[in-house]
Coordinates of C-alpha atoms and ligand atoms in Angstrom, one line a residue:
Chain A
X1 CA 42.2 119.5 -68.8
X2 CA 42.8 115.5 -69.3
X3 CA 40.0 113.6 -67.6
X4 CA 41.8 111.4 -64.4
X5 CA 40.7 108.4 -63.0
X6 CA 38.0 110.1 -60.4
X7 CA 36.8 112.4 -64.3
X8 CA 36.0 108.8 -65.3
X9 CA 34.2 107.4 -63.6
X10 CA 31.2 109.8 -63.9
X11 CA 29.4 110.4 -67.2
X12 CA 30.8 113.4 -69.3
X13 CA 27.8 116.0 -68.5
X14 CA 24.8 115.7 -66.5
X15 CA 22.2 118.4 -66.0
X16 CA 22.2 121.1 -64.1
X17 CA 19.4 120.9 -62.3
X18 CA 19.3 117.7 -60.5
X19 CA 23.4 118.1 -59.6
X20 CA 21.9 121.1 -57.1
X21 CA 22.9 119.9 -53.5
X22 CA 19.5 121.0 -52.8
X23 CA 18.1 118.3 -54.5
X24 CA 20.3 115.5 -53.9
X25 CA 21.8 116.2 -50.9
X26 CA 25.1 115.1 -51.6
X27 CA 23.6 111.8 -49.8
X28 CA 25.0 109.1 -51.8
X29 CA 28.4 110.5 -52.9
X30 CA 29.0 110.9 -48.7
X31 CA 27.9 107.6 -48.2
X32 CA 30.7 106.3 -50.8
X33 CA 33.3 108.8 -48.7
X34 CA 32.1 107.6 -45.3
X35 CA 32.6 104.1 -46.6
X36 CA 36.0 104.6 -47.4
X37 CA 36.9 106.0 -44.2
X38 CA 35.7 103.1 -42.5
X39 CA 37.2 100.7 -44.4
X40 CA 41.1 102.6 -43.8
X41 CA 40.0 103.4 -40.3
X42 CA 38.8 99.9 -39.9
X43 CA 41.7 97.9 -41.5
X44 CA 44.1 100.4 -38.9
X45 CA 42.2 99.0 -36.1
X46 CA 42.6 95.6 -36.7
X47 CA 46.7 96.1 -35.7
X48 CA 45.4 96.0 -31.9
X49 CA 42.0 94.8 -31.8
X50 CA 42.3 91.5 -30.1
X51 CA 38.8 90.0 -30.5
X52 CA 38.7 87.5 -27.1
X53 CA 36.5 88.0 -24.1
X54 CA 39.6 88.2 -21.8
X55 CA 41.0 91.0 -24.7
X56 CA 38.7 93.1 -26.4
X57 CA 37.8 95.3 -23.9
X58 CA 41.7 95.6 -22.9
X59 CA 43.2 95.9 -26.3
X60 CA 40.5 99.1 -27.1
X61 CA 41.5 100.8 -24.5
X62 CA 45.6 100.6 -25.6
X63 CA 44.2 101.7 -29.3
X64 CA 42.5 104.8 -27.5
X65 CA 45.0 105.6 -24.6
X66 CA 48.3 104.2 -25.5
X67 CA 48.6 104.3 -29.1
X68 CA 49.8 107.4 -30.7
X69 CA 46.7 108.7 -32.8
X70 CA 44.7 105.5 -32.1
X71 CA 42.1 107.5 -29.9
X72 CA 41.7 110.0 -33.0
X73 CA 41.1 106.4 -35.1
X74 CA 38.8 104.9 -33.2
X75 CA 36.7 108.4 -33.1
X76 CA 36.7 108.5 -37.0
X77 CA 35.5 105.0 -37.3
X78 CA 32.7 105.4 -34.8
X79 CA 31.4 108.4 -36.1
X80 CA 32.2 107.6 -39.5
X81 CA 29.5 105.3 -39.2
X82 CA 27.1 106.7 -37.3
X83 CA 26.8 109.6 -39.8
X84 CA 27.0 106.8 -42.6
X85 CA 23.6 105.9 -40.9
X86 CA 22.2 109.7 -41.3
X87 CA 23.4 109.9 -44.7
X88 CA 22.0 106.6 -45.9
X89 CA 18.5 107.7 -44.2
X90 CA 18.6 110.9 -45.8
X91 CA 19.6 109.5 -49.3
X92 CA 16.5 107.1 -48.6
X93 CA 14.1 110.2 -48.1
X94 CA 15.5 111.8 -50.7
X95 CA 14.6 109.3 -53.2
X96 CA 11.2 108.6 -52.0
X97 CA 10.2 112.7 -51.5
X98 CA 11.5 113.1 -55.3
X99 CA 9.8 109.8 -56.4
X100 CA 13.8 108.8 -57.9
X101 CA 12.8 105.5 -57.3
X102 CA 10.3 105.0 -60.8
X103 CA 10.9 102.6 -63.1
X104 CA 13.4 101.8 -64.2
X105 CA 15.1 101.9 -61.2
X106 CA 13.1 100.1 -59.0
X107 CA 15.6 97.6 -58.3
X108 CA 18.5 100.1 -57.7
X109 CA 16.0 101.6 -54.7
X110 CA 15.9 97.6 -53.9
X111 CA 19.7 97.9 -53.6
X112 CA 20.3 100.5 -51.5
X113 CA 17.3 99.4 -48.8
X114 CA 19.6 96.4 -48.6
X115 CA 22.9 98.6 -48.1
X116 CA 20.9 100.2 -45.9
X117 CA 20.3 97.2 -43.5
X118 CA 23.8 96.0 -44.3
X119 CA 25.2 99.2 -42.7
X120 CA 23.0 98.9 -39.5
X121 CA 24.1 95.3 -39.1
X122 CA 27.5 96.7 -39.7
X123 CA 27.1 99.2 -37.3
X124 CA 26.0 96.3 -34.3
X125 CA 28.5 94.2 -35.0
X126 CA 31.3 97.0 -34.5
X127 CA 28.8 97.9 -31.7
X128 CA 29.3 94.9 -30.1
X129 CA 33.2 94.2 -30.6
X130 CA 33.6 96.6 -27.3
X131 CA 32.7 93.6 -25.5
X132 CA 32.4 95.8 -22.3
X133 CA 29.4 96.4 -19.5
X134 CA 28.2 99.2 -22.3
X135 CA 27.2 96.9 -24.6
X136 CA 26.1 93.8 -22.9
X137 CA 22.5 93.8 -22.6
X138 CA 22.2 94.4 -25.9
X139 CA 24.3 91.8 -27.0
X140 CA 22.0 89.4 -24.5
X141 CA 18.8 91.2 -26.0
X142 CA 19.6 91.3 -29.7
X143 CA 20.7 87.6 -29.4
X144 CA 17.7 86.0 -27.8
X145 CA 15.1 88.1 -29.7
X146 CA 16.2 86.1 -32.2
X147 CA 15.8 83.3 -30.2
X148 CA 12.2 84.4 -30.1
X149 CA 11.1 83.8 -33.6
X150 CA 9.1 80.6 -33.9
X151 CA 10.8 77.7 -35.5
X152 CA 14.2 78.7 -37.0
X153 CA 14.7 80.6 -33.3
X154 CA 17.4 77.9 -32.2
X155 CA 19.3 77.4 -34.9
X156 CA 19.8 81.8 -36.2
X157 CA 20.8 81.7 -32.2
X158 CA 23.7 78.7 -32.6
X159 CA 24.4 80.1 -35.8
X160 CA 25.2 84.0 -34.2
X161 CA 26.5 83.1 -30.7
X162 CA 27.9 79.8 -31.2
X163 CA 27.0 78.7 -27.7
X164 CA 24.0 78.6 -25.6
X165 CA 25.6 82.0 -24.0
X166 CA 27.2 84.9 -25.8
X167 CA 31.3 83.8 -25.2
X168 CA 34.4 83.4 -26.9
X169 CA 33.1 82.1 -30.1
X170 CA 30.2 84.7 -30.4
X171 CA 33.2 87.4 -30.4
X172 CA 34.8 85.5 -32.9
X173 CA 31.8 85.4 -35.0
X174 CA 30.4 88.7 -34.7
X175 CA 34.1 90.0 -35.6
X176 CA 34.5 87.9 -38.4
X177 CA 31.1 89.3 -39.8
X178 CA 32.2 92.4 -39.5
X179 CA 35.3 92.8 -41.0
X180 CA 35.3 90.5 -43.6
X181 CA 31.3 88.6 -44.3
X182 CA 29.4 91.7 -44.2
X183 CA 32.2 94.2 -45.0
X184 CA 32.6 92.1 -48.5
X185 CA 28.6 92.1 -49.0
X186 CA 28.1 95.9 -48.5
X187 CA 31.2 96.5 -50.8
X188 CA 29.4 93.7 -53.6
X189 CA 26.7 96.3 -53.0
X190 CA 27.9 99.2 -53.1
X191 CA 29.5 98.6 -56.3
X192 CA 26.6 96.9 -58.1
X193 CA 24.3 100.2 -56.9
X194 CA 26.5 102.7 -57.9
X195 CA 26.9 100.3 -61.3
X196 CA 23.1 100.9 -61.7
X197 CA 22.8 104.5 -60.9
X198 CA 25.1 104.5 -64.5
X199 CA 23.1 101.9 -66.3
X200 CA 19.9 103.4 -65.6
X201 CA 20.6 106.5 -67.2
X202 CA 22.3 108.5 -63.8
X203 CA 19.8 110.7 -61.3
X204 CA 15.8 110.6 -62.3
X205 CA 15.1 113.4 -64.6
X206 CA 12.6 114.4 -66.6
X207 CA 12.5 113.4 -70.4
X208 CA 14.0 116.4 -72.5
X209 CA 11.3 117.9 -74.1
X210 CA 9.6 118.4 -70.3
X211 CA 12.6 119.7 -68.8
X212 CA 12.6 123.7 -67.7
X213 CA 16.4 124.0 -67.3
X214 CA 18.2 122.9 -70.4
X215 CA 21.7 123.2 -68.4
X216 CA 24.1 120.3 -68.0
X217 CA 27.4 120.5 -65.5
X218 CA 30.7 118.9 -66.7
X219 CA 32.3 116.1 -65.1
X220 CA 35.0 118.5 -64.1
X221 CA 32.4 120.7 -62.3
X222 CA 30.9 117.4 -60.6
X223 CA 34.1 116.2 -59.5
X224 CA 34.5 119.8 -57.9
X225 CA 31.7 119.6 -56.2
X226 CA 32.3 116.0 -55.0
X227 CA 35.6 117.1 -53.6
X228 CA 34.1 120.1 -51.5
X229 CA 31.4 117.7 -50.3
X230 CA 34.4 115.6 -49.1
X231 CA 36.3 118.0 -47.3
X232 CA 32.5 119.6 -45.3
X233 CA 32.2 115.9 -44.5
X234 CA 36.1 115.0 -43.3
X235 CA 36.1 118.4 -41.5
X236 CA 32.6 117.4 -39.6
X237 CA 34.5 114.3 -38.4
X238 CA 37.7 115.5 -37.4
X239 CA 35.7 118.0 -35.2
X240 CA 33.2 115.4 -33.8
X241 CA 36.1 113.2 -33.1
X242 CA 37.8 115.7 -31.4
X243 CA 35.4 116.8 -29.1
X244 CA 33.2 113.7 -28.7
X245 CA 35.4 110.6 -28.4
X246 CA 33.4 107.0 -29.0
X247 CA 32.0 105.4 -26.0
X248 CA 33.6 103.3 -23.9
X249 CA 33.4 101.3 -20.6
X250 CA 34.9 99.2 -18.5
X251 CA 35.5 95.4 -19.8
X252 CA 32.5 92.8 -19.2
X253 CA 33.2 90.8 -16.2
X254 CA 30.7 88.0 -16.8
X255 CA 27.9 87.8 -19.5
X256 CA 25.4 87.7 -16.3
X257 CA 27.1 90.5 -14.1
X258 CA 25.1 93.2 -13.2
X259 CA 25.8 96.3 -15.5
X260 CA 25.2 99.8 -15.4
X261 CA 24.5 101.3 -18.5
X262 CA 21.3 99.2 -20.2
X263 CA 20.3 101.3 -22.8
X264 CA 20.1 99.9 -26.8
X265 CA 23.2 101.9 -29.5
X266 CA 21.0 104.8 -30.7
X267 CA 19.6 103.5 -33.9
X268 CA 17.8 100.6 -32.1
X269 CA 16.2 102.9 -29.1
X270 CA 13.2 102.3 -30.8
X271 CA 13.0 98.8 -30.7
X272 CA 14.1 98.9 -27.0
X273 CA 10.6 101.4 -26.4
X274 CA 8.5 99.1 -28.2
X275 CA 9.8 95.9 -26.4
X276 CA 9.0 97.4 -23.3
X277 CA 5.2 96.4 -24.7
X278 CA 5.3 93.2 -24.0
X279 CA 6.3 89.9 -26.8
X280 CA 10.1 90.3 -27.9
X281 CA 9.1 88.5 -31.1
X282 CA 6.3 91.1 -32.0
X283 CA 7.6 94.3 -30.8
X284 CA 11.6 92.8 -31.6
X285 CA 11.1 91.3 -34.8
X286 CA 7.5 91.3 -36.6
X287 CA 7.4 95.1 -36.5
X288 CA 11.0 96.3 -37.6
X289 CA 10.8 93.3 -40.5
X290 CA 7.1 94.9 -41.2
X291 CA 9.0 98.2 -41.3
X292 CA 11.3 97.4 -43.6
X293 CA 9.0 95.2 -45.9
X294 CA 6.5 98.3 -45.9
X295 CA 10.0 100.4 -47.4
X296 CA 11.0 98.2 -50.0
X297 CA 7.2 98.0 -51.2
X298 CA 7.4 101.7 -52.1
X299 CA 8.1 101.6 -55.5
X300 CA 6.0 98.4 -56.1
X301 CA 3.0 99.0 -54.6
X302 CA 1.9 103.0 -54.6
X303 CA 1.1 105.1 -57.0
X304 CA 4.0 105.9 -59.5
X305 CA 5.8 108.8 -59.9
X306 CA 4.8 111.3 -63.1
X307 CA 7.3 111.0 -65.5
X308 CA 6.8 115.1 -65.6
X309 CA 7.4 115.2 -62.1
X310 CA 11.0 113.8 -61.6
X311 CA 13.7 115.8 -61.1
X312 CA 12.3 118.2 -58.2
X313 CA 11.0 117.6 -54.7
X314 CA 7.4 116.5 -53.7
X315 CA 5.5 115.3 -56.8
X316 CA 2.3 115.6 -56.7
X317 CA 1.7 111.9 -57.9
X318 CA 3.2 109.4 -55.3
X319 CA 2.1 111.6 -52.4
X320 CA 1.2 108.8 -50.5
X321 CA 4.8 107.0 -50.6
X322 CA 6.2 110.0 -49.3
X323 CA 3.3 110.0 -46.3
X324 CA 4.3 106.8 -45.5
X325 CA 7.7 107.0 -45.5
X326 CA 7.0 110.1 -43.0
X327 CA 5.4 108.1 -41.0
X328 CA 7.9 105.8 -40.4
X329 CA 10.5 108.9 -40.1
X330 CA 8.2 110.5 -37.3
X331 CA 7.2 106.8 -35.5
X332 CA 11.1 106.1 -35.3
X333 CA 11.7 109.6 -33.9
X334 CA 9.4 109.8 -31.0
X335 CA 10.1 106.4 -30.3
X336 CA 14.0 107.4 -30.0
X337 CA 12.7 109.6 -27.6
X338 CA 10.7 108.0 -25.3
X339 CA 13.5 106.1 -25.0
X340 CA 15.6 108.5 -23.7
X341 CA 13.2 110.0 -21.4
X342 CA 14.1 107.5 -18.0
X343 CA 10.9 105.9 -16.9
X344 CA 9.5 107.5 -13.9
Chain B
X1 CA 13.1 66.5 -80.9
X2 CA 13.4 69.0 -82.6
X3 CA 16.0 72.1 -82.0
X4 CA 14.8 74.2 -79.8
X5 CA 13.2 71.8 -77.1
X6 CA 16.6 70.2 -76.7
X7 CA 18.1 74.2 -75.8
X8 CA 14.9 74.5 -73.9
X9 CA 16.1 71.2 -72.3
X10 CA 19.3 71.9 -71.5
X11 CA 18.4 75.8 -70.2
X12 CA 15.8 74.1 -67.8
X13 CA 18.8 71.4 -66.5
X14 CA 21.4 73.9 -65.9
X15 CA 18.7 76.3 -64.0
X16 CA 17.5 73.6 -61.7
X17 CA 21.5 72.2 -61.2
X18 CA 22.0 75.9 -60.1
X19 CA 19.2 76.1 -58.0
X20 CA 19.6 72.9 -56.3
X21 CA 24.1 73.5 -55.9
X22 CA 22.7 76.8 -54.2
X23 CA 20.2 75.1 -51.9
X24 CA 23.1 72.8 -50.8
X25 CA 25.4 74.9 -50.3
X26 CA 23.0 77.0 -48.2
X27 CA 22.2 74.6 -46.0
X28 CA 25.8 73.4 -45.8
X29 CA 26.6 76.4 -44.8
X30 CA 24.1 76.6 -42.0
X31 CA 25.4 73.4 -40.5
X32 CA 28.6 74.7 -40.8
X33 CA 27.5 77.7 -38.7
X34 CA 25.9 75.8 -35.7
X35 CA 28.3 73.9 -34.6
X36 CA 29.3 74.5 -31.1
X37 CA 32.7 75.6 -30.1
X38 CA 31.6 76.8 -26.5
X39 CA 31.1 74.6 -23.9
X40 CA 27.4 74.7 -22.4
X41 CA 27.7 76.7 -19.0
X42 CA 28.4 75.0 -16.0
X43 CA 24.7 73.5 -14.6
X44 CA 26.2 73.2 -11.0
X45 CA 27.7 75.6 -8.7
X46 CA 29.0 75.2 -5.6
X47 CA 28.4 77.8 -3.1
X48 CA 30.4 76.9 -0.3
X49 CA 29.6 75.9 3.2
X50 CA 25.8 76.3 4.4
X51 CA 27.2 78.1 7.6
X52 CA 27.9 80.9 4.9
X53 CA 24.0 81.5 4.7
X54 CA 22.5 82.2 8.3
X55 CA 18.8 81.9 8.1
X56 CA 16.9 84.4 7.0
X57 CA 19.5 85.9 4.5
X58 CA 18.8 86.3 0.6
X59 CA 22.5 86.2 -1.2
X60 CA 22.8 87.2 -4.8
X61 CA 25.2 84.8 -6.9
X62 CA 26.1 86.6 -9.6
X63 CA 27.6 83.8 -11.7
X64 CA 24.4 81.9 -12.2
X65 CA 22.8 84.6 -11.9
X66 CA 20.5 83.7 -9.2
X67 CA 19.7 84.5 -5.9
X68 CA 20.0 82.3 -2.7
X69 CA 17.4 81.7 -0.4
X70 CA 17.7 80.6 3.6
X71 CA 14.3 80.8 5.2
X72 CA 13.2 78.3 8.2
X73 CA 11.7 75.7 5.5
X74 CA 15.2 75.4 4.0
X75 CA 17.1 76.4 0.9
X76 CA 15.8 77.6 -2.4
X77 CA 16.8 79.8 -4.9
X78 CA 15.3 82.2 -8.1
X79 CA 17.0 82.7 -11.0
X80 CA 18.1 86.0 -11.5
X81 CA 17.7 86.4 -15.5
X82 CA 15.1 88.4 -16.7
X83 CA 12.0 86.2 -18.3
X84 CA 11.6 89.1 -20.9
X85 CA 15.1 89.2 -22.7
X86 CA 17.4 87.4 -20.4
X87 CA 18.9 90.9 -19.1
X88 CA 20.6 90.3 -14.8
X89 CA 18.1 91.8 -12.4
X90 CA 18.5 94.3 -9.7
X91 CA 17.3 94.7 -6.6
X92 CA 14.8 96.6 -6.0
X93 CA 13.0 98.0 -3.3
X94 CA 10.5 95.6 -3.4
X95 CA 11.8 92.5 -5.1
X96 CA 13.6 93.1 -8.6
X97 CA 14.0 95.3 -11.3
X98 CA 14.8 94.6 -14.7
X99 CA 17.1 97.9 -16.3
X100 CA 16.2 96.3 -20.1
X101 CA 12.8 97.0 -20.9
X102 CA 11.5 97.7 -16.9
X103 CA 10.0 94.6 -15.9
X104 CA 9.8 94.2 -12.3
X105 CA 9.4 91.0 -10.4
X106 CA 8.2 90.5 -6.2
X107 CA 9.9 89.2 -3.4
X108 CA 9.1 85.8 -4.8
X109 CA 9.7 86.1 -8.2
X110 CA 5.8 87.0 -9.4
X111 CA 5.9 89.8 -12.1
X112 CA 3.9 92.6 -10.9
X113 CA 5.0 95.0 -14.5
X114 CA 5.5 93.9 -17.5
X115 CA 6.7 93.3 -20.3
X116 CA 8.0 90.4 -18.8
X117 CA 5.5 87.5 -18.8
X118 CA 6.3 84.8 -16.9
X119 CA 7.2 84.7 -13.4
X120 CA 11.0 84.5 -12.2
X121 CA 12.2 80.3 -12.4
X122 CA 13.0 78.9 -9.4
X123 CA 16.2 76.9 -9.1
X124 CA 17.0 73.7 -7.4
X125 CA 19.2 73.8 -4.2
X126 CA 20.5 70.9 -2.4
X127 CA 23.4 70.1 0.6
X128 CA 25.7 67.3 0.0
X129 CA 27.1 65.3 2.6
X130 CA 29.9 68.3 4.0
X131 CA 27.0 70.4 3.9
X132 CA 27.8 72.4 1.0
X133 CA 25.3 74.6 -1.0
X134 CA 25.3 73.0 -4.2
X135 CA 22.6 75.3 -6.9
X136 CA 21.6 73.5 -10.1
X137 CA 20.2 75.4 -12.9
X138 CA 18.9 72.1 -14.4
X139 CA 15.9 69.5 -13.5
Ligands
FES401 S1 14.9 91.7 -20.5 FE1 14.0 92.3 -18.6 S2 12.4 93.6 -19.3 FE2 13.3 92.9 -21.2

């Protein structure tokens, strides 16, 4: 068989045992696939999205009751990326429970923390683009907590809502970010880490003489498997988008009108249970920036990965990176949840 | 100089033209982020005739958001945005809850749960000669 384009672009062979789905996950190749579908779901979108105040709100709800197939769209892209967000976190817990992240590729782990945050901001701006009573208070939360943060407060505020209330040019803003400033970013990204997953020598492994399973696959074989990983994931999204369609709600009336539903998009519940602590900047900003500082410290500042120990789950040596990283895992969990338990 | 200081030279110049391009162009491009295109909100509203508001009756104007006060001393009124995060309040049973993060606020505007810290601001309410409710949100 000739090699094609897709052949390529991976390396001829790689071995066996660390192209198991059991110990990569898949993760990263569904990322790349979930990626793609937002970026054709996304670009069919923008043939109706209007992004005005007087429009948004309006024009989603032609592209999910009028347009032929535009309600199956709009499902794809919204749970397109929420899974990208559960794929990305499991990629991230895959690399830290298998120490991947040793020198060198330290700054690839660097990359993909950064992707990381790039999805979620990707994922609020789209979030926000409804521009309808379900997403209002978080708009008006998200924006003044940055508000909050001493001395550049102000200007970050101007500089995301272009106003001294969230209106027609904070739509405009937020819209542009996401479909073009941080849509172009994430694919810069995207490329440069897959780029380094090549240069530094594909998936951690052990050096030769320590490996126990000599075994390579093909790059037919990985392309295979690749392919079958594509069609689990584009079948879990046709179903969840048949079943589940992406939330929606009646168009804003007024930034300050009163509005029903007051609860954060899913993957900042946890920020809404700690603000209910008491100082937005602390509980809104310090902490999640702590969080995310503590993550991309991992491979800087704990003990190292074994050479002899990559390539398979749970080394023994940077047991303490993975105890932190469950940490985190578990904190953001039962915070989710307290969130969603309504307050007595 | 000898050969190698002048490359040393020249590396160091280019390095800090880059750096200091890139600082510019950073900040130009914060500048060119805050300007305004929205006008500031409105800091006066006009509420109509006083005759609207008998004594004795607390009316929610959901524009400012604020609620309107009539008691025997006069007008006042309390801004209705959350001190926390700036979410609208709702009535509540007792005064006014906030469905963000749960703060809730008294009667007159005192926090009695958190996280909220400060207590709710009052706004200033004055009649102009046809005896129309005018609110300010300002001074
Ligand atoms: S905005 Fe009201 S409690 Fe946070």
């Amino acid at each position: 068989m000739r090699p094609n384009f897709f052949h390529h672009i991976h390396p001829p062979t790689i071995p066996a045992a660390q192209a198991r789905w059991r110990y990569t996950l898949g993760a990263g190749g569904t990322a790349v696939f979930l990626t793609l579908v937002l970026v054709a779901t996304g670009a069919l979108e923008m043939f109706y999205y209007i992004p005005t105040p007087a429009e948004a709100a309006l024009s989603i709800q032609t592209l999910s009751y009028a347009v032929p197939f535009g309600g199956l769209l709009r499902n794809l892209h919204f749970w397109a990326a929420q899974l990208l967000l559960v794929v990305s976190a499991a990629h991230l817990v895959r690399i830290v429970f298998t120490g991947a992240y040793a020198p060198p590729r330290r700054f690839n782990y660097l990359l993909g923390l950064a992707l990381f945050v790039l999805a979620i901001l990707l994922d609020f701006t789209g979030y926000v683009l409804r521009w309808d009573v379900g997403i209002q208070w978080a708009l008006v939360v998200g924006t003044n907590l940055l508000k909050s943060i001493p001395g550049v407060g102000n200007a970050l505020y101007a500089a995301a809502v272009g106003g001294s209330q969230p209106g027609p040019a904070t739509l405009i803003r937020f819209y542009s970010w996401h479909v073009f400033g941080l849509a172009l970013l994430a694919a810069i990204v995207t490329v440069w880490h897959a780029f380094r997953v090549r240069r530094d020598g594909g998936a951690a492994v052990p050096t030769p003489d320590l490996r126990t399973d000599p075994g390579r696959i093909s790059r037919f074989e990985l392309v295979r498997r690749e392919a079958l990983a594509m069609v689990f994931t584009g079948a879990a999204l046709l179903l969840l988008s048949a079943f589940f369609p992406a939330p929606i709600a009646p168009a804003m009336t007024g930034i300050t009108a009163l509005s029903g539903d007051a609860r954060a998009p899913w993957f900042f519940l946890w920020v809404q249970q700690m603000l209910e602590w008491g100082d937005p900047f602390v509980w809104g900003v310090l902490v999640p920036l702590l969080v995310l500082i503590v993550l991309a410290l991992i491979p800087y500042v704990f003990p190292q990965p074994a050479r002899h120990e990559l390539g398979r789950w749970f080394p023994r040596s940077n047991r303490l990176a993975q105890a932190a990283l469950a940490v985190i895992a578990l904190v953001f969990l039962l915070f989710t949840l307290l969130a969603l338990i309504p307050a007595a | 100089m000898t050969e190698l200081s002048r490359r040393d030279f020249l590396k160091l110049a280019s390095q800090g033209l880059l750096a200091v391009s890139g600082l510019l162009g950073l900040g130009m491009i914060a500048r060119f982020l805050g300007y305004q295109t929205d006008p500031p909100p409105p800091t006066e509203f006009d509420l109509g005739p006083a005759a609207g508001y008998p004594v004795g009756t607390r009316t929610p104007v959901p524009q400012v958001p604020a609620l309107l006060i009539h008691t025997e001393a006069g007008f006042s009124a309390l801004s209705l945005a959350c001190t926390h995060l700036g979410c609208t309040l709702e009535p509540a049973a007792d005064g006014f809850a906030c469905p963000c993060h749960g703060s809730r606020f008294d009667a007159d505007g005192k926090v009695t749960h958190g996280p909220a810290a400060k207590a709710l601001i009052p706004l200033r309410v004055e009649q102009d000669d046809q005896g129309r409710v005018i609110l300010y949100t300002e001074g």
